[in-house]
């Protein structure tokens, strides 16, 4: 069984009955190896379609997952259960729960550092006081606004006011959480929260794919919230120095906020400053200073001084990129996709009104970014297979468009690997209007191809 | 990916039920077990299948049973008819399975497990209607139809499923407006199975509840039985566990009784 990965969470969805005899069959050696390679923040088993389970069944999953966790520091556990299943799990394990429990997958997303949809108001309740605090701290580190109900009465009272909260969390338990670096987005800056002792593990805990993706899609200001850092060693120093060097290629700024050097050699600060890292005492010193924000590159999502031109390697592989898009659209719509015209220039979008877009980056032997621009209604049609219902919910359509471009990215990866060109794909990004897309790709040259299916036109743009 | 034309083409290619089978079923239908056995003897493949299936451990016979009249005699009318239907379904199965890690032996095992447990359920429910006994035979046809329609699209489906957890029935429904169980019902029609067989199968999909209460109840039992079987290690490893969506809410009111009948827990 393969995991479905979304928003940094890999989910296995077994169906029916789970016991000690069959759990190993759900996850073969190949599946475990594939899961180890996933750069997921969490690896969860959905119990949504499980009608019966016993402790042996869950134990086998947990053993397999703890093994994966050793390798990639992901949070592991279960999600999508009702109260009866939650009570059963708590009864099986009593006080010995070393995994996490998320009532629903949507709740789990709130704790994923790859979840873009942040700044949510979340009501939190747990009978366990330490859990209430742990949940609130994690949510806060991930850029949400938790409100803790201190008692069941207060919780029942507060949850009546449904409009006040985007999410309500109960029957959720944070076991050993992943040690991934928490990430949140504020305006055009990305904030990473680091804490404790920083050593060689930082390279495993830091989601470099997400960081590269953010650079590729135009983010230029990265802030490390380092208030809770106690010290760092030379391995962490090297890691941050390298990160600063790679950021310099994109003209991006990396800042540390709140870092104290009581237990870290002062010379480390000088080394980091030499590498280009800036230090500030407080977060507001940056976020409240518009001039500084502009200087650091956060006034616009795009501020590349050294724009990279399309190169020969990319142009040679252009048919593969177009094929991947055409094949995916044909698969999703059961209709013939047609290439109409191709030209090299800056992205030109005639009528911006009502258009949405999605992009995905790739890097490795070659690198670049594929962008698809659709009129909203046609995006909905192209995503019909994934959406499955008639909807005008823009968030859902954008979310599904991200899934579609992710499939295109997967296809690109396959087509290129057939030619022994190895690339990885970044997380997809969506744009609910064309202006926010143009901010990112403004002045970049690329190949623009007009495509259509069922006479519905959309646009493909390949750039670097 | 899959078009309506491809589905129509698949249905068109389903051969009519062979004369020997039709005659055997007609005789079983009027309770003429001996005459039915004589006719069945004329079809060597059927004879071999019957021997193979009833000598599986789940049927619990101490000594090997090889004579067709003996087999029909032991099974009785309802189970004989059910077993002949099972054989008819195998006529549709591919020589080589590509999408699922199945072979004929494992497919027969699935049929045998479903049939025997369906019998236990129907006895528990005090149902004796032979058409209802036979209905279970059509259920594995959904696996065959999936294999036939999707075996050339394995890469596409795998790619799609890395992004979204869609089952084959949903993919087919969204692309063509036809579900796997609609196709199974058409197979039942083509082979002149009783109408109730198709109706139970549709309810057993878990997504098309029957307005007729007793058919809907049977659909729930069958849906749950299917996932009980698809949770067995052999069938999970064959890739069958998530070929269609388990509708856990649909079976909620029969689960406790099912667990008691199957001795689960």
XYZ file of C-alpha atoms in Angstrom:
729
model
C 0.000 0.000 0.000
C 1.346 3.394 -0.988
C 0.981 6.534 1.071
C -0.735 9.624 -0.293
C 1.311 12.712 0.537
C -0.277 16.113 0.943
C 0.800 19.185 2.899
C 3.815 17.289 4.200
C 1.768 14.414 5.632
C 1.979 10.871 4.272
C -1.210 8.937 4.945
C -1.818 5.206 4.642
C -5.498 4.302 4.388
C -6.156 0.638 5.127
C -9.760 -0.562 4.909
C -11.743 -3.090 6.883
C -10.099 -5.035 9.666
C -6.688 -4.484 11.285
C -5.085 -7.141 13.413
C -1.653 -8.539 14.068
C -1.977 -10.988 11.168
C -2.611 -8.557 8.382
C -0.853 -5.308 9.272
C 2.428 -6.449 7.773
C 0.602 -7.123 4.515
C -0.571 -3.521 4.303
C 3.018 -2.312 4.392
C 5.474 -4.331 2.345
C 9.231 -3.780 2.428
C 8.963 -1.631 -0.712
C 6.310 0.562 0.890
C 8.419 1.069 4.004
C 11.474 1.962 1.942
C 9.354 4.408 -0.090
C 7.977 5.926 3.119
C 11.515 6.343 4.493
C 12.442 8.351 1.427
C 9.451 10.652 1.752
C 10.355 14.021 3.149
C 7.154 14.008 5.143
C 6.642 15.853 8.416
C 4.244 13.147 9.531
C 3.424 9.572 8.646
C -0.090 8.633 9.700
C -2.521 5.764 9.358
C -6.075 6.869 8.703
C -8.607 4.818 10.675
C -11.521 6.316 8.743
C -12.327 3.131 6.877
C -11.238 0.667 9.539
C -14.189 -1.015 11.209
C -12.223 -3.222 13.598
C -8.736 -3.017 15.088
C -6.949 -4.495 18.049
C -3.762 -3.580 19.851
C -1.674 -6.095 17.887
C -2.754 -4.470 14.639
C -1.813 -0.993 15.811
C 1.429 -2.232 17.408
C 2.721 -3.559 14.117
C 2.131 -0.209 12.428
C 3.785 1.640 15.284
C 6.867 -0.587 15.209
C 7.247 -0.043 11.471
C 6.758 3.687 11.844
C 9.182 4.127 14.717
C 11.726 2.515 12.450
C 10.920 5.080 9.741
C 10.975 7.850 12.346
C 14.564 7.019 13.306
C 15.528 7.724 9.733
C 13.616 10.913 8.992
C 12.394 12.370 12.316
C 8.766 12.438 11.222
C 5.837 12.474 13.612
C 4.024 9.127 13.453
C 0.570 8.070 14.558
C -3.091 7.691 13.632
C -5.815 10.014 12.410
C -9.461 10.074 11.309
C -11.215 8.313 14.154
C -14.391 8.773 16.141
C -14.626 8.999 19.907
C -15.160 5.239 20.298
C -11.946 4.445 18.426
C -10.056 7.165 20.345
C -11.139 5.700 23.673
C -10.177 2.199 22.484
C -6.658 3.352 21.576
C -6.240 5.174 24.888
C -7.466 2.042 26.685
C -5.010 -0.208 24.798
C -1.997 1.962 25.568
C -2.967 3.657 28.869
C -0.070 6.006 29.693
C 2.305 4.458 27.203
C 1.369 6.359 24.046
C 4.564 7.157 22.152
C 2.788 8.164 18.948
C 0.381 10.942 18.047
C -3.355 10.925 17.548
C -5.143 13.480 15.378
C -8.916 13.352 15.319
C -8.951 14.241 11.624
C -6.463 14.723 8.834
C -7.408 18.409 8.681
C -6.357 18.763 12.310
C -3.071 16.968 11.565
C -2.377 19.487 8.755
C -2.356 22.277 11.358
C 0.732 20.686 12.897
C 2.559 20.147 9.606
C 5.324 22.604 8.822
C 4.505 22.283 5.121
C 0.896 23.425 5.550
C 0.565 26.766 3.807
C -2.864 27.669 5.107
C -1.765 29.241 8.371
C -2.943 31.819 10.852
C -6.011 29.794 11.821
C -8.023 30.382 14.987
C -8.082 27.090 16.825
C -10.007 26.116 19.943
C -8.090 23.490 21.922
C -9.281 21.170 24.634
C -7.820 18.098 26.278
C -8.521 16.628 29.699
C -4.760 16.425 30.136
C -3.355 19.832 31.066
C 0.122 19.136 29.678
C -1.460 18.074 26.370
C -3.431 21.315 26.203
C -0.193 23.270 26.536
C 1.769 21.048 24.147
C -0.916 21.363 21.472
C -1.098 25.143 21.896
C 2.693 25.551 21.699
C 2.943 23.441 18.542
C 0.087 25.349 16.940
C 1.666 28.651 17.833
C 5.040 27.570 16.438
C 3.256 26.664 13.201
C 1.750 30.131 12.880
C -1.778 29.548 14.234
C -3.723 31.261 17.007
C -4.657 28.678 19.625
C -7.294 29.379 22.280
C -7.169 26.922 25.171
C -10.326 25.890 26.999
C -9.257 25.147 30.577
C -12.256 22.987 31.434
C -14.837 20.857 29.666
C -17.532 23.395 30.578
C -15.515 26.223 29.067
C -14.855 24.066 25.982
C -18.546 23.237 25.494
C -19.449 26.872 25.914
C -16.780 28.152 23.528
C -17.388 25.598 20.781
C -20.998 26.766 20.482
C -19.585 29.923 18.932
C -18.596 28.155 15.721
C -17.829 31.289 13.726
C -15.070 32.253 16.148
C -12.890 29.263 15.268
C -11.586 27.787 12.039
C -10.849 24.503 13.796
C -11.861 22.866 17.040
C -9.436 20.322 18.461
C -10.347 17.656 20.975
C -9.630 13.888 21.224
C -6.140 14.649 19.958
C -2.895 13.588 21.564
C 0.612 14.742 20.730
C 3.008 11.904 21.396
C 6.625 12.282 20.535
C 6.359 14.990 17.911
C 8.573 15.133 14.906
C 11.686 17.190 15.296
C 11.197 18.947 12.013
C 11.809 22.659 12.077
C 8.423 24.376 12.344
C 7.672 26.749 9.495
C 5.236 29.580 9.058
C 4.682 32.218 6.429
C 4.141 35.870 7.314
C 3.535 38.101 4.322
C 6.463 37.497 2.059
C 8.761 36.181 4.796
C 9.181 32.600 5.906
C 9.790 32.030 9.591
C 11.467 28.857 10.836
C 11.375 28.066 14.551
C 14.497 26.417 15.918
C 15.152 25.470 19.517
C 17.337 23.681 22.028
C 20.772 22.391 20.987
C 21.535 22.688 17.307
C 23.858 19.987 16.036
C 24.322 17.737 13.016
C 20.653 16.687 13.255
C 19.596 20.102 11.971
C 20.240 18.973 8.393
C 17.688 16.157 8.901
C 15.207 18.300 10.793
C 15.242 21.187 8.344
C 12.999 20.690 5.323
C 15.436 21.697 2.602
C 12.932 20.820 -0.153
C 10.460 23.279 1.272
C 13.188 25.916 1.565
C 14.370 25.391 -2.030
C 10.784 25.443 -3.189
C 10.268 28.753 -1.415
C 13.378 30.185 -3.080
C 12.235 28.895 -6.456
C 8.800 30.412 -6.135
C 10.194 33.786 -5.117
C 10.486 34.100 -1.335
C 13.521 36.200 -0.439
C 13.395 36.675 3.340
C 13.923 33.762 5.728
C 13.857 34.391 9.468
C 15.028 31.870 12.052
C 13.139 32.371 15.298
C 15.993 31.378 17.624
C 14.685 32.580 20.994
C 14.631 29.019 22.319
C 18.053 28.023 21.020
C 20.453 27.148 23.819
C 23.568 26.540 21.778
C 24.879 25.316 18.441
C 27.920 23.286 17.492
C 30.210 23.448 14.497
C 28.018 21.101 12.403
C 25.046 23.416 12.783
C 27.317 26.370 12.061
C 28.391 24.744 8.794
C 24.790 23.972 7.909
C 23.674 27.593 8.345
C 26.761 28.910 6.527
C 25.955 26.702 3.526
C 22.311 27.747 3.661
C 23.402 31.385 3.585
C 25.665 30.750 0.574
C 22.892 29.084 -1.401
C 20.486 31.880 -0.448
C 22.983 34.406 -1.808
C 22.571 32.862 -5.277
C 18.953 33.971 -5.154
C 19.780 37.293 -3.484
C 17.772 36.135 -0.482
C 18.290 37.260 3.116
C 18.601 34.996 6.127
C 18.108 36.468 9.584
C 18.372 35.098 13.118
C 16.118 36.592 15.756
C 16.563 36.301 19.522
C 19.714 34.156 19.347
C 21.839 34.388 22.485
C 25.507 33.504 22.494
C 25.928 32.679 26.189
C 26.679 29.045 25.483
C 27.727 29.356 21.846
C 31.177 30.662 20.886
C 31.041 34.332 19.914
C 33.239 33.521 16.904
C 30.296 31.537 15.487
C 28.321 34.746 15.232
C 31.137 36.367 13.268
C 31.355 33.350 10.959
C 27.632 33.456 10.342
C 27.722 37.203 9.739
C 30.562 36.682 7.265
C 28.348 34.158 5.473
C 25.705 36.875 5.166
C 23.366 36.038 8.043
C 21.875 39.034 9.855
C 21.078 39.079 13.581
C 18.194 40.884 15.270
C 17.098 40.945 18.889
C 13.363 40.772 18.324
C 11.003 39.627 15.597
C 9.244 42.999 15.514
C 12.570 44.694 14.743
C 12.100 43.177 11.288
C 8.382 42.645 10.834
C 7.350 46.118 11.981
C 10.043 47.949 9.995
C 8.776 48.442 6.451
C 11.983 50.022 5.234
C 14.008 47.117 6.541
C 11.572 44.595 5.089
C 11.965 46.241 1.695
C 15.734 46.182 2.056
C 15.701 42.522 3.031
C 13.646 41.649 0.011
C 10.287 40.925 1.595
C 8.401 43.749 -0.057
C 7.851 41.589 -3.091
C 7.816 37.881 -3.600
C 10.170 38.375 -6.500
C 13.417 40.218 -6.234
C 15.903 38.295 -8.246
C 18.809 40.363 -9.410
C 20.468 37.510 -11.207
C 17.661 36.113 -13.248
C 18.523 32.843 -14.850
C 17.932 32.396 -18.529
C 16.415 29.370 -20.199
C 19.269 27.077 -21.109
C 19.827 24.530 -23.855
C 19.190 21.539 -21.554
C 15.764 22.860 -20.634
C 14.808 23.679 -24.223
C 15.874 20.203 -25.410
C 13.580 18.629 -22.836
C 10.682 20.989 -23.599
C 8.663 18.274 -25.417
C 8.784 16.166 -22.235
C 7.384 19.011 -20.158
C 4.592 19.629 -22.650
C 3.908 15.885 -22.959
C 3.630 15.549 -19.186
C 1.049 18.328 -19.132
C -0.874 17.032 -22.139
C -0.940 13.440 -20.865
C -2.089 14.535 -17.419
C -4.861 16.736 -18.769
C -5.973 13.934 -21.092
C -5.989 11.484 -18.191
C -7.997 13.852 -16.013
C -10.526 14.920 -18.623
C -10.784 11.949 -20.977
C -10.458 14.389 -23.857
C -7.733 15.235 -26.310
C -5.385 18.022 -25.266
C -3.963 20.064 -28.138
C -0.855 22.201 -28.350
C -1.668 25.379 -30.254
C 1.300 27.757 -30.231
C 4.689 28.020 -28.569
C 6.864 31.105 -28.202
C 9.794 32.252 -26.087
C 9.110 35.494 -24.227
C 8.067 36.831 -20.834
C 4.783 35.501 -19.495
C 1.912 37.234 -21.304
C -1.618 36.839 -20.016
C -4.157 38.690 -22.125
C -7.185 38.793 -19.914
C -6.238 38.490 -16.260
C -9.780 38.523 -14.922
C -10.978 35.257 -13.324
C -7.780 33.359 -13.980
C -5.962 31.203 -11.459
C -2.610 29.469 -11.664
C -0.448 26.798 -10.189
C 3.277 26.171 -10.393
C 5.718 23.433 -9.562
C 9.501 23.614 -9.518
C 11.992 20.878 -10.316
C 15.652 20.658 -9.495
C 18.485 18.184 -9.877
C 20.258 17.519 -13.184
C 18.225 20.393 -14.598
C 16.047 22.922 -12.838
C 13.183 25.263 -13.530
C 9.514 25.839 -12.967
C 6.333 24.847 -14.804
C 3.349 27.163 -14.523
C -0.203 26.455 -15.644
C -2.689 29.327 -15.951
C -6.392 28.532 -16.280
C -9.628 30.464 -16.420
C -11.245 29.417 -13.128
C -14.149 27.495 -14.752
C -11.773 25.539 -16.974
C -9.516 24.729 -14.016
C -12.585 23.265 -12.345
C -13.299 21.172 -15.440
C -9.687 19.987 -15.646
C -9.841 18.937 -12.008
C -13.259 17.254 -12.197
C -11.819 13.787 -11.641
C -10.104 14.928 -8.457
C -12.891 17.172 -7.147
C -15.795 14.856 -7.941
C -18.478 17.401 -7.142
C -19.778 20.651 -8.521
C -18.224 23.381 -6.448
C -17.448 27.076 -6.568
C -15.272 26.884 -3.478
C -12.158 28.730 -4.671
C -9.997 27.233 -1.926
C -11.007 23.720 -2.963
C -10.417 24.461 -6.657
C -6.961 25.925 -5.910
C -6.137 23.005 -3.658
C -7.116 20.585 -6.413
C -5.189 22.556 -9.016
C -2.146 22.053 -6.787
C -2.833 18.306 -6.895
C -3.111 18.429 -10.681
C 0.185 20.265 -11.111
C 1.711 17.814 -8.653
C 0.664 14.984 -10.986
C 2.194 16.906 -13.905
C 5.390 17.199 -11.832
C 5.354 13.450 -11.143
C 4.941 12.748 -14.833
C 7.811 15.128 -15.713
C 10.010 13.296 -13.232
C 9.128 9.939 -14.823
C 9.589 11.124 -18.411
C 12.962 12.695 -17.608
C 14.179 9.675 -15.655
C 13.483 7.549 -18.761
C 16.181 9.693 -20.362
C 18.447 9.286 -17.323
C 17.856 12.867 -16.201
C 17.189 12.884 -12.470
C 15.105 15.635 -10.946
C 13.105 16.117 -7.776
C 9.968 18.169 -7.726
C 9.083 20.874 -5.225
C 5.765 21.317 -3.503
C 3.170 22.888 -5.795
C 2.101 26.491 -5.289
C -1.186 28.077 -6.313
C -2.103 31.667 -7.151
C -5.666 32.868 -6.795
C -5.061 35.724 -9.187
C -2.678 36.371 -12.021
C -1.071 39.403 -10.357
C 0.374 37.315 -7.533
C 1.813 34.951 -10.162
C 3.300 37.819 -12.157
C 5.029 39.093 -9.011
C 6.946 35.834 -8.972
C 7.790 35.460 -12.650
C 7.893 39.099 -13.616
C 10.577 39.749 -16.224
C 11.553 36.101 -16.467
C 11.748 34.732 -19.963
C 10.331 31.335 -20.662
C 8.540 29.162 -23.190
C 4.849 29.968 -23.347
C 2.603 27.339 -24.919
C -1.107 27.720 -25.542
C -2.903 24.451 -24.919
C -6.526 23.438 -25.096
C -8.868 20.545 -24.399
C -12.473 20.446 -25.559
C -11.786 23.914 -27.035
C -11.056 25.217 -23.532
C -7.794 27.107 -23.587
C -5.177 27.249 -20.902
C -1.587 28.321 -20.739
C 1.670 26.501 -20.031
C 4.808 28.448 -19.138
C 8.238 26.955 -18.525
C 10.881 29.137 -16.963
C 13.959 29.077 -14.731
C -7.997 7.270 -19.384
C -11.059 5.008 -19.551
C -13.827 5.912 -21.956
C -17.455 4.871 -22.200
C -16.567 3.216 -25.546
C -14.046 1.008 -23.800
C -16.667 -0.069 -21.276
C -19.229 -0.779 -24.017
C -16.606 -2.747 -25.891
C -15.849 -4.809 -22.791
C -19.522 -5.609 -22.216
C -20.029 -6.453 -25.879
C -17.191 -8.968 -25.750
C -18.700 -10.907 -22.859
C -19.760 -14.198 -24.416
C -23.243 -15.569 -23.845
C -23.314 -18.260 -21.181
C -22.385 -21.622 -22.745
C -25.215 -24.048 -23.590
C -23.995 -26.696 -21.103
C -24.068 -24.187 -18.273
C -27.488 -22.891 -19.176
C -28.871 -26.413 -19.256
C -27.139 -27.317 -15.981
C -28.536 -24.212 -14.285
C -32.032 -24.837 -15.690
C -32.014 -28.373 -14.269
C -30.635 -27.206 -10.921
C -33.366 -24.595 -10.879
C -36.042 -27.294 -10.891
C -34.150 -29.436 -8.387
C -32.986 -32.099 -10.849
C -29.539 -32.611 -9.314
C -28.721 -35.922 -10.989
C -29.714 -34.763 -14.467
C -27.814 -31.504 -13.926
C -24.706 -33.467 -12.908
C -24.920 -35.570 -16.075
C -25.044 -32.470 -18.243
C -22.237 -30.829 -16.295
C -20.038 -33.900 -16.865
C -19.934 -32.833 -20.524
C -17.942 -29.699 -19.715
C -14.480 -30.813 -18.595
C -13.411 -27.353 -17.482
C -16.530 -27.034 -15.301
C -15.929 -30.502 -13.886
C -12.337 -29.636 -13.004
C -13.384 -26.315 -11.439
C -16.083 -27.933 -9.288
C -13.635 -30.554 -8.036
C -11.027 -27.908 -7.301
C -13.349 -25.605 -5.422
C -15.243 -28.068 -3.231
C -12.054 -29.787 -2.143
C -10.701 -26.539 -0.654
C -10.237 -26.768 3.135
C -12.991 -24.207 3.765
C -15.576 -26.727 2.449
C -14.414 -29.124 5.162
C -14.653 -32.482 3.361
C -12.392 -35.139 4.869
C -12.032 -37.177 1.674
C -11.590 -35.888 -1.839
C -14.876 -35.493 -3.680
C -14.518 -36.033 -7.416
C -17.806 -37.177 -8.877
C -20.070 -34.344 -10.101
C -23.284 -35.987 -8.977
C -21.681 -36.525 -5.583
C -20.640 -32.835 -5.494
C -24.109 -31.590 -6.418
C -25.641 -34.038 -3.943
C -23.492 -32.755 -1.074
C -23.932 -29.093 -1.962
C -27.663 -29.187 -2.594
C -29.534 -27.049 -5.110
C -28.658 -23.525 -3.865
C -24.949 -24.112 -3.349
C -24.617 -26.111 -6.599
C -26.176 -23.243 -8.501
C -23.915 -20.786 -6.672
C -20.843 -22.845 -7.592
C -21.815 -23.043 -11.254
C -22.269 -19.266 -11.255
C -18.805 -18.971 -9.698
C -17.448 -20.994 -12.595
C -19.199 -18.737 -15.113
C -17.500 -15.711 -13.567
C -14.087 -17.349 -13.926
C -14.720 -17.512 -17.692
C -14.277 -13.729 -17.687
C -11.018 -13.710 -15.737
C -7.800 -12.868 -17.583
C -5.116 -15.446 -18.350
C -2.559 -13.177 -16.733
C -3.377 -10.637 -14.063
C -1.451 -7.365 -14.399
C -3.152 -4.791 -12.191
C -3.722 -7.095 -9.227
C -1.225 -9.647 -7.997
C -3.684 -12.480 -8.547
C -3.654 -15.847 -10.269
C -6.417 -18.320 -10.913
C -5.708 -20.216 -7.672
C -5.968 -17.086 -5.555
C -9.054 -15.916 -7.394
C -10.752 -19.282 -6.776
C -9.781 -18.921 -3.117
C -11.526 -15.548 -2.989
C -14.628 -17.073 -4.557
C -14.597 -20.012 -2.153
C -14.125 -17.838 0.944
C -16.891 -15.442 -0.085
C -19.293 -18.233 -1.038
C -18.827 -20.255 2.108
C -19.131 -17.250 4.424
C -22.149 -15.970 2.484
C -23.748 -19.336 3.147
C -23.070 -18.917 6.898
C -24.630 -15.444 6.803
C -27.729 -16.588 4.906
C -28.231 -19.493 7.300
C -27.964 -17.042 10.183
C -30.545 -14.831 8.492
C -32.756 -17.896 7.746
C -32.718 -17.194 4.016
C -33.082 -20.090 1.606
C -33.666 -18.369 -1.729
C -31.211 -19.947 -4.185
C -30.904 -16.750 -6.214
C -29.725 -14.928 -3.108
C -27.193 -17.725 -2.539
C -26.017 -17.234 -6.107
C -25.714 -13.450 -5.806
C -22.338 -13.691 -4.070
C -20.851 -15.229 -7.237
C -21.193 -11.929 -9.056
C -19.249 -9.944 -6.448
C -15.735 -10.987 -7.595
C -16.741 -9.982 -11.136
C -16.081 -6.416 -9.954
C -12.408 -7.374 -9.528
C -12.290 -8.843 -13.036
C -13.921 -5.760 -14.550
C -11.409 -3.500 -12.767
C -8.521 -5.587 -14.053
C -9.865 -5.551 -17.602
C -10.479 -1.805 -17.730
C -7.433 -0.523 -15.858
C -4.660 -3.023 -16.638
C -3.297 -0.832 -19.438
C -3.397 2.271 -17.270
C -1.429 1.082 -14.265
C 1.115 3.922 -14.376
C -1.570 6.591 -14.759
C -3.586 5.205 -11.874
C -0.506 4.901 -9.670
C 0.448 8.498 -10.426
C -3.069 9.686 -9.699
C -3.181 7.713 -6.473
C 0.040 9.247 -5.143
C -1.842 12.540 -5.032
C -5.362 11.483 -4.137
C -6.743 8.341 -2.552
C -9.274 7.529 -5.283
C -10.667 4.017 -5.688
C -11.288 2.464 -9.116
C -15.053 2.723 -8.831
C -14.851 6.475 -8.170
C -12.411 7.021 -11.029
C -14.698 5.138 -13.399
C -17.816 6.913 -12.184
C -16.243 10.358 -12.515
C -14.773 9.681 -15.946
C -17.632 7.783 -17.564
C -20.647 8.043 -15.277
C -20.694 4.250 -14.987
C -19.584 2.280 -11.946
C -17.996 -1.151 -11.611
C -21.173 -2.542 -10.106
C -23.284 -1.192 -12.975
C -21.101 -3.274 -15.258
C -21.506 -6.307 -12.983
C -25.264 -5.862 -13.165
C -25.044 -5.819 -16.953
C -23.096 -9.085 -16.824
C -25.870 -10.580 -14.676
C -28.465 -9.414 -17.216
C -26.506 -10.805 -20.119
C -26.249 -14.170 -18.398
C -29.929 -14.107 -17.500
C -29.312 -14.281 -13.773
C -32.314 -13.455 -11.624
C -32.999 -9.700 -11.259
C -32.416 -9.870 -7.523
C -28.751 -10.792 -8.113
C -28.027 -7.471 -9.819
C -30.009 -5.558 -7.209
C -28.077 -7.076 -4.302
C -24.771 -6.443 -6.057
C -25.652 -2.783 -6.603
C -26.468 -2.404 -2.906
C -23.258 -4.268 -2.008
C -21.275 -1.517 -3.753
C -22.014 0.502 -0.614
C -22.807 3.612 -2.628
C -26.198 2.720 -4.121
C -28.473 1.660 -1.260
C -31.559 -0.255 -2.390
C -34.998 1.216 -1.694
C -36.139 -2.361 -0.972
C -35.315 -2.948 2.680
C -34.392 -6.639 2.616
C -32.201 -6.179 -0.472
C -30.497 -3.228 1.200
C -29.824 -5.307 4.315
C -28.308 -8.079 2.187
C -26.221 -5.432 0.411
C -24.837 -4.310 3.773
C -23.920 -7.849 4.806
C -22.284 -8.477 1.445
C -20.346 -5.182 1.505
C -19.014 -5.983 4.967
C -18.214 -9.570 3.999
C -16.257 -8.320 0.989
C -14.051 -6.118 3.185
C -13.706 -8.845 5.778
C -12.207 -10.984 3.022
C -10.202 -8.151 1.474
C -8.573 -7.636 4.875
C -7.022 -11.117 4.684
C -3.237 -10.915 4.128
C -3.357 -12.766 0.775
C -5.833 -10.344 -0.722
C -4.192 -7.245 0.771
C -0.932 -8.345 -0.841
C -2.792 -8.862 -4.118
C -3.694 -5.150 -4.020
C -7.413 -5.713 -3.483
C -7.921 -3.984 -0.125
C -8.538 -0.553 -1.609
C -9.827 -1.330 -5.086
C -13.201 0.079 -4.024
C -14.099 2.294 -1.069
C -15.291 0.673 2.121
C -18.452 2.515 3.200
C -18.127 2.152 6.922
C -21.245 4.181 7.743
C -23.380 2.040 5.450
C -22.663 -1.158 7.359
C -22.889 0.377 10.853
C -26.156 -1.292 11.825
C -25.140 -4.837 10.841
C -21.543 -4.789 12.136
C -22.139 -6.178 15.637
C -24.237 -9.049 14.297
C -21.649 -9.742 11.593
C -18.845 -9.751 14.180
C -20.811 -12.252 16.230
C -21.547 -14.533 13.228
C -17.900 -14.438 12.091
C -16.634 -14.758 15.650
C -14.567 -11.573 15.488
C -13.148 -9.842 18.488
